């Protein structure tokens, strides 16, 4: 049994890994962990809220019930604001992002956080796992100067940290700072995330493919060919593979990270850039997957090498076990 190690202890221990080891990134990661615990508390009783009252009602404090993704967004922004290490938050819930440098404590903050506060939130009402996805960059311009496009639209390769929280049968926080991937499980009895999955790696090949096959007719031919490949009988390559897709990216990714597999949200005839967002869904997950030994591509290029031109831009995503991603790329180049 490993000795208990909390997220806070681990972050401090690994602080020497950070090129700017002054504790600022450590504090920022801890701020995210705190907000995750607050969101977890509300997500876990969401069903209860539905029984006791629906969104739009007022709670016992007379506060209006908020949609949980709005609530989650508010909690992460509040934690980042009070932590003082974040100068800008780009969020799925905020059209233009939130600049924090005008609040005293954050005026010298060096980090930018891109976040999907509650990804897959539509699954809450059917009690399917949902998640938070975050990506952290260091500002390029000097503190005290106005933030620039170069600060806010950095490629995924410039991430200093990234991770996700999965609010599932247990709540886990999984993150990387570029030195491997580590997973922490929330122990409600002590209210701490504890190291439960050190040095997470994704198997080079897996037997699970995750894609919304309802869109089959709208997929590019290469994706259609790959789906048929997954469904063929072939003992040597353990096919047919298993199809697993629950429509909550963090849950699908987490399962495939642990067991091996591939997650695909490609471009379609009606969504030419796919559905998933680059800055706060695909880049952070790509960082995790690559650090765990996997691969993350749009089908044409490495996701993390895309030069962003918009905070909310969408990109196609093919992410997971390296051999499976390579097989998709093979079909896509053959059928292009
Ligand atoms: P579809 C949730 O809305 C989400 O952003 C991801 O978490 C999930 O993987 C995807 O969309 C599901 O989309 O079109 O298959 O329902």
Tab-separated table of C-alpha atoms and ligand atoms in Angstrom:
chain	number	residue	atom	x	y	z
A	1	UNK	CA	0.000	0.000	0.000
A	2	UNK	CA	1.623	3.287	-1.040
A	3	UNK	CA	1.904	5.826	1.775
A	4	UNK	CA	-0.839	8.437	1.425
A	5	UNK	CA	0.368	11.392	-0.663
A	6	UNK	CA	-1.984	14.309	-1.250
A	7	UNK	CA	-2.090	16.431	-4.405
A	8	UNK	CA	-0.633	19.344	-2.447
A	9	UNK	CA	2.285	17.283	-1.134
A	10	UNK	CA	2.947	15.886	-4.615
A	11	UNK	CA	2.890	19.320	-6.269
A	12	UNK	CA	5.357	20.710	-3.752
A	13	UNK	CA	7.582	17.631	-4.124
A	14	UNK	CA	7.630	18.005	-7.941
A	15	UNK	CA	8.020	21.773	-7.837
A	16	UNK	CA	11.690	21.478	-8.680
A	17	UNK	CA	10.603	20.067	-12.077
A	18	UNK	CA	9.111	23.447	-13.045
A	19	UNK	CA	11.513	25.743	-14.897
A	20	UNK	CA	10.103	28.637	-12.909
A	21	UNK	CA	10.142	26.939	-9.497
A	22	UNK	CA	8.965	29.863	-7.417
A	23	UNK	CA	5.830	28.082	-6.292
A	24	UNK	CA	3.461	30.093	-8.519
A	25	UNK	CA	2.482	27.148	-10.736
A	26	UNK	CA	2.245	24.972	-7.624
A	27	UNK	CA	-0.204	27.415	-6.083
A	28	UNK	CA	-2.179	27.617	-9.340
A	29	UNK	CA	-2.527	23.816	-9.513
A	30	UNK	CA	-3.660	23.750	-5.900
A	31	UNK	CA	-6.244	26.492	-6.640
A	32	UNK	CA	-7.668	24.273	-9.422
A	33	UNK	CA	-7.780	21.328	-7.029
A	34	UNK	CA	-9.777	23.366	-4.509
A	35	UNK	CA	-12.326	24.471	-7.108
A	36	UNK	CA	-12.630	20.867	-8.319
A	37	UNK	CA	-13.607	19.775	-4.805
A	38	UNK	CA	-16.268	22.498	-4.618
A	39	UNK	CA	-17.692	21.573	-8.036
A	40	UNK	CA	-17.584	17.896	-7.105
A	41	UNK	CA	-19.799	18.586	-4.099
A	42	UNK	CA	-22.483	20.166	-6.295
A	43	UNK	CA	-22.181	17.680	-9.170
A	44	UNK	CA	-22.604	14.777	-6.753
A	45	UNK	CA	-25.896	16.126	-5.451
A	46	UNK	CA	-27.167	17.277	-8.850
A	47	UNK	CA	-29.671	14.467	-8.872
A	48	UNK	CA	-30.869	15.570	-5.450
A	49	UNK	CA	-31.266	19.137	-6.701
A	50	UNK	CA	-33.437	17.753	-9.509
A	51	UNK	CA	-35.596	16.042	-6.900
A	52	UNK	CA	-35.720	19.042	-4.600
A	53	UNK	CA	-36.016	21.663	-7.285
A	54	UNK	CA	-35.023	22.396	-10.849
A	55	UNK	CA	-32.665	24.953	-12.284
A	56	UNK	CA	-34.260	28.384	-12.039
A	57	UNK	CA	-35.736	27.658	-8.576
A	58	UNK	CA	-34.205	29.373	-5.566
A	59	UNK	CA	-32.333	27.390	-2.898
A	60	UNK	CA	-32.756	27.750	0.884
A	61	UNK	CA	-30.525	30.849	0.775
A	62	UNK	CA	-32.849	32.417	-1.765
A	63	UNK	CA	-30.125	32.026	-4.414
A	64	UNK	CA	-31.297	31.113	-7.890
A	65	UNK	CA	-30.364	27.565	-8.888
A	66	UNK	CA	-27.788	27.859	-11.622
A	67	UNK	CA	-27.066	25.489	-14.455
A	68	UNK	CA	-24.163	23.403	-13.169
A	69	UNK	CA	-21.814	24.372	-15.967
A	70	UNK	CA	-22.364	28.064	-15.145
A	71	UNK	CA	-21.863	27.237	-11.469
A	72	UNK	CA	-18.649	25.323	-12.234
A	73	UNK	CA	-17.367	28.194	-14.355
A	74	UNK	CA	-17.993	30.639	-11.514
A	75	UNK	CA	-16.212	28.413	-8.983
A	76	UNK	CA	-13.082	27.965	-11.093
A	77	UNK	CA	-12.888	31.683	-11.905
A	78	UNK	CA	-13.395	32.547	-8.225
A	79	UNK	CA	-10.632	30.127	-7.146
A	80	UNK	CA	-8.239	31.407	-9.829
A	81	UNK	CA	-9.028	35.023	-8.919
A	82	UNK	CA	-8.436	34.490	-5.209
A	83	UNK	CA	-5.282	32.433	-5.809
A	84	UNK	CA	-3.602	35.378	-7.549
A	85	UNK	CA	-1.482	33.301	-9.957
A	86	UNK	CA	-3.746	33.572	-13.029
A	87	UNK	CA	-3.916	36.674	-15.247
A	88	UNK	CA	-6.524	35.463	-17.761
A	89	UNK	CA	-9.140	32.728	-17.973
A	90	UNK	CA	-10.428	31.464	-21.324
A	91	UNK	CA	-13.548	29.419	-20.650
A	92	UNK	CA	-16.136	27.628	-22.745
A	93	UNK	CA	-18.684	29.624	-20.744
A	94	UNK	CA	-17.080	33.028	-21.433
A	95	UNK	CA	-17.240	34.402	-24.996
A	96	UNK	CA	-14.305	36.804	-24.521
A	97	UNK	CA	-12.494	35.317	-21.562
A	98	UNK	CA	-11.923	36.975	-18.183
A	99	UNK	CA	-8.931	39.211	-17.487
A	100	UNK	CA	-7.880	39.104	-13.836
A	101	UNK	CA	-4.892	41.445	-13.865
A	102	UNK	CA	-7.036	44.396	-12.852
A	103	UNK	CA	-7.756	42.687	-9.508
A	104	UNK	CA	-4.892	43.675	-7.190
A	105	UNK	CA	-3.768	40.238	-6.070
A	106	UNK	CA	-3.391	39.048	-9.702
A	107	UNK	CA	-1.672	42.099	-11.148
A	108	UNK	CA	1.680	40.251	-11.363
A	109	UNK	CA	0.173	36.902	-12.330
A	110	UNK	CA	2.066	35.018	-15.035
A	111	UNK	CA	-0.308	32.197	-15.989
A	112	UNK	CA	-3.206	31.865	-18.415
A	113	UNK	CA	-5.810	29.119	-17.840
A	114	UNK	CA	-8.042	27.719	-20.587
A	115	UNK	CA	-10.887	25.688	-19.137
A	116	UNK	CA	-13.980	23.695	-19.968
A	117	UNK	CA	-15.545	23.935	-16.502
A	118	UNK	CA	-18.045	21.112	-16.925
A	119	UNK	CA	-17.606	19.124	-20.099
A	120	UNK	CA	-20.485	16.830	-20.998
A	121	UNK	CA	-22.800	18.632	-18.556
A	122	UNK	CA	-25.879	17.490	-20.481
A	123	UNK	CA	-25.086	13.997	-19.136
A	124	UNK	CA	-25.634	15.037	-15.525
A	125	UNK	CA	-29.376	14.499	-15.644
A	126	UNK	CA	-28.798	10.867	-16.640
A	127	UNK	CA	-26.037	10.397	-14.053
A	128	UNK	CA	-23.228	9.827	-16.565
A	129	UNK	CA	-19.712	10.938	-15.543
A	130	UNK	CA	-18.778	14.491	-16.526
A	131	UNK	CA	-15.518	16.377	-16.295
A	132	UNK	CA	-13.497	19.562	-16.110
A	133	UNK	CA	-10.630	20.065	-18.578
A	134	UNK	CA	-7.878	22.663	-18.035
A	135	UNK	CA	-4.804	23.913	-19.852
A	136	UNK	CA	-2.158	26.279	-18.443
A	137	UNK	CA	0.195	28.616	-20.326
A	138	UNK	CA	2.751	31.138	-19.130
A	139	UNK	CA	2.222	34.621	-20.519
A	140	UNK	CA	4.878	35.607	-23.089
A	141	UNK	CA	4.636	39.375	-22.595
A	142	UNK	CA	6.160	40.989	-19.523
A	143	UNK	CA	4.046	41.332	-16.400
A	144	UNK	CA	2.547	44.821	-16.184
A	145	UNK	CA	2.085	45.095	-19.958
A	146	UNK	CA	-1.298	44.504	-21.614
A	147	UNK	CA	-1.953	40.870	-22.547
A	148	UNK	CA	-1.444	40.189	-26.271
A	149	UNK	CA	-2.816	37.707	-28.814
A	150	UNK	CA	0.531	35.916	-28.532
A	151	UNK	CA	-0.215	35.434	-24.827
A	152	UNK	CA	-3.744	34.120	-25.326
A	153	UNK	CA	-3.419	32.067	-28.526
A	154	UNK	CA	-0.442	29.813	-27.854
A	155	UNK	CA	0.030	26.394	-29.462
A	156	UNK	CA	-0.479	23.295	-27.362
A	157	UNK	CA	3.250	22.581	-27.323
A	158	UNK	CA	3.637	25.704	-25.149
A	159	UNK	CA	1.391	24.378	-22.355
A	160	UNK	CA	3.196	24.300	-18.992
A	161	UNK	CA	0.512	22.032	-17.479
A	162	UNK	CA	-2.807	20.428	-18.384
A	163	UNK	CA	-5.277	18.053	-16.841
A	164	UNK	CA	-8.815	16.951	-16.232
A	165	UNK	CA	-11.128	16.151	-13.359
A	166	UNK	CA	-13.570	13.274	-13.831
A	167	UNK	CA	-16.660	13.377	-11.611
A	168	UNK	CA	-17.540	9.698	-11.817
A	169	UNK	CA	-17.979	6.692	-9.528
A	170	UNK	CA	-15.018	8.314	-7.830
A	171	UNK	CA	-13.685	11.805	-8.500
A	172	UNK	CA	-10.177	11.948	-9.943
A	173	UNK	CA	-7.804	14.713	-10.953
A	174	UNK	CA	-5.292	13.719	-13.638
A	175	UNK	CA	-2.598	16.168	-14.725
A	176	UNK	CA	0.794	16.636	-16.350
A	177	UNK	CA	3.459	19.347	-16.257
A	178	UNK	CA	5.370	17.691	-19.088
A	179	UNK	CA	7.058	15.136	-16.809
A	180	UNK	CA	4.581	12.266	-17.139
A	181	UNK	CA	0.956	11.905	-16.024
A	182	UNK	CA	-0.267	11.321	-12.469
A	183	UNK	CA	-3.774	10.606	-11.174
A	184	UNK	CA	-5.253	11.562	-7.806
A	185	UNK	CA	-8.475	10.190	-6.343
A	186	UNK	CA	-10.582	12.328	-4.011
A	187	UNK	CA	-10.910	10.782	-0.562
A	188	UNK	CA	-14.145	12.375	0.715
A	189	UNK	CA	-13.362	11.289	4.279
A	190	UNK	CA	-10.410	13.709	4.409
A	191	UNK	CA	-11.399	16.016	1.509
A	192	UNK	CA	-8.075	15.493	-0.234
A	193	UNK	CA	-7.028	14.288	-3.691
A	194	UNK	CA	-4.613	11.418	-2.984
A	195	UNK	CA	-2.069	9.936	-5.416
A	196	UNK	CA	-3.701	6.748	-6.710
A	197	UNK	CA	-2.365	6.389	-10.275
A	198	UNK	CA	1.340	7.350	-10.421
A	199	UNK	CA	3.034	7.568	-13.842
A	200	UNK	CA	-0.028	6.776	-15.960
A	201	UNK	CA	0.778	5.364	-19.413
A	202	UNK	CA	-1.570	4.432	-22.252
A	203	UNK	CA	-1.007	0.987	-23.845
A	204	UNK	CA	0.510	1.284	-27.352
A	205	UNK	CA	-2.504	-0.557	-28.704
A	206	UNK	CA	-5.979	-1.201	-27.375
A	207	UNK	CA	-9.219	-2.943	-28.252
A	208	UNK	CA	-11.646	-0.060	-27.701
A	209	UNK	CA	-12.760	2.510	-30.246
A	210	UNK	CA	-14.869	5.502	-29.205
A	211	UNK	CA	-16.786	7.468	-31.838
A	212	UNK	CA	-20.391	8.588	-32.348
A	213	UNK	CA	-21.309	6.124	-35.095
A	214	UNK	CA	-24.624	7.918	-35.512
A	215	UNK	CA	-22.677	10.352	-37.684
A	216	UNK	CA	-21.295	7.529	-39.853
A	217	UNK	CA	-22.802	8.742	-43.138
A	218	UNK	CA	-21.243	12.203	-42.616
A	219	UNK	CA	-17.720	10.961	-41.825
A	220	UNK	CA	-14.779	11.254	-44.280
A	221	UNK	CA	-14.149	7.995	-46.158
A	222	UNK	CA	-10.951	7.260	-44.187
A	223	UNK	CA	-12.886	7.278	-40.904
A	224	UNK	CA	-15.606	5.060	-42.395
A	225	UNK	CA	-12.911	2.598	-43.550
A	226	UNK	CA	-11.356	2.576	-40.071
A	227	UNK	CA	-14.711	1.859	-38.401
A	228	UNK	CA	-15.221	-1.103	-40.766
A	229	UNK	CA	-11.658	-2.244	-39.936
A	230	UNK	CA	-12.540	-2.214	-36.211
A	231	UNK	CA	-15.618	-4.345	-36.917
A	232	UNK	CA	-13.900	-7.029	-39.064
A	233	UNK	CA	-13.203	-10.502	-37.667
A	234	UNK	CA	-9.438	-11.060	-37.344
A	235	UNK	CA	-8.116	-13.287	-34.567
A	236	UNK	CA	-4.487	-12.174	-34.967
A	237	UNK	CA	-5.338	-8.538	-34.244
A	238	UNK	CA	-8.104	-9.356	-31.725
A	239	UNK	CA	-10.768	-7.837	-33.943
A	240	UNK	CA	-13.618	-6.952	-33.844
A	241	UNK	CA	-12.739	-4.283	-31.292
A	242	UNK	CA	-15.211	-3.096	-28.677
A	243	UNK	CA	-17.200	0.082	-29.297
A	244	UNK	CA	-17.504	2.253	-26.177
A	245	UNK	CA	-18.812	5.843	-26.415
A	246	UNK	CA	-20.674	7.583	-23.628
A	247	UNK	CA	-20.694	11.098	-25.041
A	248	UNK	CA	-18.625	12.588	-22.231
A	249	UNK	CA	-15.117	13.222	-23.553
A	250	UNK	CA	-13.325	13.079	-20.204
A	251	UNK	CA	-14.960	9.740	-19.343
A	252	UNK	CA	-14.199	8.211	-22.756
A	253	UNK	CA	-10.617	9.500	-22.686
A	254	UNK	CA	-10.019	8.353	-19.080
A	255	UNK	CA	-11.187	4.804	-19.838
A	256	UNK	CA	-9.061	4.598	-22.998
A	257	UNK	CA	-6.047	6.072	-21.166
A	258	UNK	CA	-6.245	3.312	-18.561
A	259	UNK	CA	-7.151	0.377	-20.846
A	260	UNK	CA	-5.839	1.436	-24.241
A	261	UNK	CA	-8.084	2.620	-27.032
A	262	UNK	CA	-8.867	5.437	-29.419
A	263	UNK	CA	-11.235	8.402	-29.208
A	264	UNK	CA	-12.312	10.015	-32.472
A	265	UNK	CA	-14.385	13.131	-33.046
A	266	UNK	CA	-13.689	13.830	-36.732
A	267	UNK	CA	-14.845	16.504	-39.101
A	268	UNK	CA	-18.184	15.699	-40.729
A	269	UNK	CA	-20.116	17.013	-43.708
A	270	UNK	CA	-22.040	19.308	-41.370
A	271	UNK	CA	-19.197	20.092	-38.913
A	272	UNK	CA	-16.137	20.631	-41.188
A	273	UNK	CA	-13.865	21.293	-38.184
A	274	UNK	CA	-15.470	18.732	-35.900
A	275	UNK	CA	-17.111	19.729	-32.617
A	276	UNK	CA	-14.413	19.772	-29.958
A	277	UNK	CA	-12.631	22.979	-28.962
A	278	UNK	CA	-8.869	23.277	-29.400
A	279	UNK	CA	-7.872	25.479	-26.469
A	280	UNK	CA	-9.751	23.879	-23.576
A	281	UNK	CA	-10.611	20.373	-24.777
A	282	UNK	CA	-8.226	19.022	-27.432
A	283	UNK	CA	-4.911	20.660	-26.459
A	284	UNK	CA	-5.041	19.698	-22.753
A	285	UNK	CA	-6.194	16.150	-23.514
A	286	UNK	CA	-3.551	15.871	-26.253
A	287	UNK	CA	-0.859	16.925	-23.750
A	288	UNK	CA	-2.037	14.244	-21.294
A	289	UNK	CA	-2.261	11.554	-23.993
A	290	UNK	CA	1.187	12.350	-25.442
A	291	UNK	CA	2.774	12.495	-21.988
A	292	UNK	CA	1.228	9.064	-21.311
A	293	UNK	CA	2.848	7.717	-24.497
A	294	UNK	CA	-0.066	8.084	-26.899
A	295	UNK	CA	-0.771	10.229	-29.958
A	296	UNK	CA	-3.156	13.111	-30.724
A	297	UNK	CA	-3.820	14.210	-34.294
A	298	UNK	CA	-6.427	16.112	-36.294
A	299	UNK	CA	-5.923	13.542	-39.060
A	300	UNK	CA	-3.709	16.008	-40.849
A	301	UNK	CA	-1.373	17.316	-38.126
A	302	UNK	CA	-0.355	16.945	-34.482
A	303	UNK	CA	-3.042	18.743	-32.455
A	304	UNK	CA	-0.526	20.460	-30.187
A	305	UNK	CA	1.267	22.082	-33.145
A	306	UNK	CA	-1.804	23.986	-34.371
A	307	UNK	CA	-1.337	27.764	-34.253
A	308	UNK	CA	-4.661	28.917	-32.777
A	309	UNK	CA	-6.531	31.853	-34.274
A	310	UNK	CA	-9.516	31.913	-31.944
A	311	UNK	CA	-10.134	31.031	-28.281
A	312	UNK	CA	-13.129	28.863	-29.245
A	313	UNK	CA	-11.975	27.281	-32.484
A	314	UNK	CA	-12.923	23.677	-33.165
A	315	UNK	CA	-10.605	20.948	-34.489
A	316	UNK	CA	-11.057	17.294	-35.465
A	317	UNK	CA	-9.619	14.921	-32.849
A	318	UNK	CA	-8.088	11.446	-33.150
A	319	UNK	CA	-6.475	10.631	-29.808
A	320	UNK	CA	-5.286	7.541	-27.940
A	321	UNK	CA	-3.058	4.488	-28.298
A	322	UNK	CA	-0.299	5.250	-30.794
A	323	UNK	CA	-0.758	2.153	-32.980
A	324	UNK	CA	-4.497	2.805	-33.261
A	325	UNK	CA	-4.047	6.476	-34.182
A	326	UNK	CA	-1.443	5.477	-36.782
A	327	UNK	CA	-3.915	3.002	-38.293
A	328	UNK	CA	-6.560	5.742	-38.636
A	329	UNK	CA	-3.981	8.056	-40.269
A	330	UNK	CA	-3.101	5.224	-42.670
A	331	UNK	CA	-6.738	4.876	-43.754
A	332	UNK	CA	-7.170	8.643	-43.998
A	333	UNK	CA	-4.085	9.072	-46.208
A	334	UNK	CA	-5.182	6.133	-48.414
A	335	UNK	CA	-8.692	7.542	-48.812
A	336	UNK	CA	-7.774	11.225	-49.072
B	1	LIG	P1	-21.817	14.070	-29.613
B	1	LIG	C1	-19.986	16.864	-24.683
B	1	LIG	O1	-21.014	17.721	-25.182
B	1	LIG	C2	-18.853	16.897	-25.690
B	1	LIG	O2	-18.331	18.183	-25.788
B	1	LIG	C3	-17.784	15.905	-25.298
B	1	LIG	O3	-17.641	15.757	-23.930
B	1	LIG	C4	-18.257	14.623	-25.965
B	1	LIG	O4	-17.194	13.748	-26.290
B	1	LIG	C5	-18.936	15.145	-27.246
B	1	LIG	O5	-19.347	16.484	-26.965
B	1	LIG	C6	-20.147	14.327	-27.616
B	1	LIG	O6	-20.681	14.875	-28.804
B	1	LIG	O7	-22.025	14.898	-30.865
B	1	LIG	O8	-21.250	12.702	-29.928
B	1	LIG	O9	-23.002	14.009	-28.709
